[in-house]
Coordinates of C-alpha atoms in Angstrom, one line a residue:
M749 CA 15.4 66.3 166.8
M750 CA 17.1 66.5 163.4
N751 CA 19.9 69.0 162.9
K752 CA 20.4 70.9 159.6
K753 CA 23.0 68.5 158.3
E754 CA 20.7 65.5 158.7
A755 CA 17.9 67.5 157.1
R756 CA 20.0 68.4 154.1
E757 CA 21.1 64.8 153.7
A758 CA 17.5 63.6 153.9
L759 CA 16.4 66.1 151.3
A760 CA 19.3 65.2 149.0
S761 CA 18.4 61.5 149.3
A762 CA 14.7 62.3 148.5
D763 CA 15.7 64.3 145.5
A764 CA 17.9 61.6 144.2
L765 CA 15.1 59.0 144.6
A766 CA 12.6 61.3 142.9
S767 CA 15.0 61.8 140.0
Q768 CA 15.5 58.0 139.6
M769 CA 11.8 57.4 139.6
R770 CA 11.2 60.0 136.9
R771 CA 13.8 58.4 134.7
G772 CA 12.1 55.0 135.2
A773 CA 8.8 56.5 134.3
R774 CA 10.2 58.0 131.1
Q775 CA 11.6 54.6 130.1
H776 CA 8.2 53.0 130.6
N777 CA 6.7 55.7 128.3
R778 CA 9.1 54.7 125.6
L779 CA 8.4 51.0 126.0
V780 CA 4.7 51.5 125.8
F781 CA 5.0 53.5 122.6
L782 CA 7.4 50.8 121.2
L783 CA 4.9 48.1 122.2
G784 CA 2.2 50.0 120.3
L785 CA 4.5 50.0 117.2
V786 CA 5.1 46.3 117.6
M787 CA 1.3 45.7 117.9
M788 CA 0.7 47.8 114.7
V789 CA 3.3 46.0 112.7
M790 CA 2.3 42.5 113.9
T791 CA -1.3 43.1 113.1
A792 CA -0.6 44.5 109.6
V793 CA 1.8 41.7 108.8
Y794 CA -0.7 39.1 110.0
G795 CA -3.5 40.5 107.9
L796 CA -1.5 41.2 104.8
M797 CA 1.1 38.4 104.6
I798 CA 0.2 35.3 106.7
Q799 CA -0.8 32.2 104.8
P800 CA -4.4 30.9 105.4
S801 CA -3.1 27.7 107.0
A802 CA -1.6 29.6 110.0
R803 CA -4.7 31.9 110.4
Y804 CA -6.0 30.7 113.7
A805 CA -2.7 30.3 115.7
V806 CA -1.2 33.6 115.0
P807 CA -3.8 35.9 116.6
V808 CA -2.9 34.4 119.9
V809 CA 0.7 35.5 119.5
L810 CA -0.6 39.0 118.5
L811 CA -2.2 39.3 121.9
I812 CA 1.1 39.2 123.7
P813 CA 1.7 43.0 123.4
F814 CA -1.8 43.6 124.5
F815 CA -1.5 41.4 127.6
I816 CA 1.7 43.3 128.5
L817 CA -0.2 46.5 128.2
V818 CA -3.0 45.2 130.5
I819 CA -0.4 44.0 133.1
Y820 CA 1.5 47.3 132.9
T821 CA -1.6 49.4 133.5
A822 CA -2.9 47.1 136.2
T823 CA 0.3 47.0 138.2
R824 CA 1.3 50.7 138.3
P825 CA 1.8 51.5 142.0
V826 CA 1.1 55.2 141.8
L827 CA -1.4 56.8 139.4
P828 CA -3.2 60.1 139.1
R829 CA -6.8 60.1 140.2
H830 CA -9.2 58.1 138.0
Y831 CA -6.4 56.8 135.8
R832 CA -6.9 53.1 136.8
A833 CA -10.6 53.3 135.6
L834 CA -9.5 55.2 132.5
Y835 CA -6.8 52.5 131.7
A836 CA -9.5 49.8 132.2
V837 CA -11.8 51.5 129.6
I838 CA -8.9 52.0 127.2
T839 CA -7.7 48.4 127.4
A840 CA -11.3 47.1 127.1
T841 CA -11.9 49.3 124.1
G842 CA -8.6 48.1 122.6
A843 CA -9.6 44.5 123.1
G844 CA -12.8 45.1 121.2
I845 CA -11.1 46.9 118.4
Y846 CA -8.5 44.1 118.1
S847 CA -11.3 41.4 118.2
L848 CA -13.3 43.1 115.4
T849 CA -10.2 43.8 113.3
V850 CA -8.8 40.3 113.4
T851 CA -12.2 38.4 113.3
L852 CA -13.8 40.4 110.5
G853 CA -10.5 40.9 108.7
T854 CA -9.7 37.2 108.7
T855 CA -13.2 36.3 107.6
Y856 CA -13.9 38.9 105.0
F857 CA -10.8 41.0 104.2
S858 CA -7.9 38.6 104.0
G859 CA -4.9 40.4 102.5
E860 CA -6.9 43.6 101.9
P861 CA -4.7 46.7 102.8
L862 CA -7.7 49.0 103.1
W863 CA -8.9 46.9 106.0
W864 CA -5.6 45.9 107.7
I865 CA -3.6 49.1 107.7
P866 CA -6.3 51.2 109.4
G867 CA -7.1 48.2 111.6
A868 CA -3.5 47.9 112.7
V869 CA -3.3 51.6 113.5
L870 CA -6.5 51.3 115.6
C871 CA -5.1 48.3 117.4
A872 CA -2.1 50.3 118.4
A873 CA -4.1 53.4 119.5
P874 CA -4.6 52.1 123.1
F875 CA -0.9 51.8 123.6
F876 CA -0.3 55.3 122.3
L877 CA -3.1 56.7 124.4
V878 CA -1.7 55.1 127.6
G879 CA 1.8 56.4 126.7
M880 CA 0.5 59.9 126.3
L881 CA -1.4 59.7 129.6
D882 CA 1.7 58.4 131.3
R883 CA 3.8 61.2 129.8
K884 CA 1.2 63.8 131.0
A885 CA 1.3 62.3 134.5
V886 CA 5.1 62.4 134.6
H887 CA 5.2 66.1 133.4
A888 CA 2.5 67.0 136.0
A889 CA 4.6 65.4 138.7
E890 CA 7.7 67.3 137.6
G891 CA 5.8 70.5 137.5
S892 CA 6.2 71.0 133.7
P893 CA 3.3 72.1 131.5

């Protein structure tokens, strides 16, 4: 049977581990938001400034932040109930938005800011939504409102 000293040490160890995990979760939130900003800037730059000769190679590079988001949401070890399904819907919707923005923009709206700026914001929206959901889950785990 465990004595009081061992119990206190076990609780202190568990508290330290929980604190470390919360710090890691907060860092991931920041990285997801930063990835959204990168996606927004890359999409806007592609649509507004890239020369027509490089049109078809660059959208593949633009998918790198999106692939990182998909991997991030798929490999989270612990999630609140129904978040995995919600992340799947968010990333699938983001893929559709990205596909429409880049395909239609490249074909019909090359260099047109009225298409590419809102399109870039919409392409970044899944990142921001995942970041907000993660932040909400971290606050709920900490007991904060």
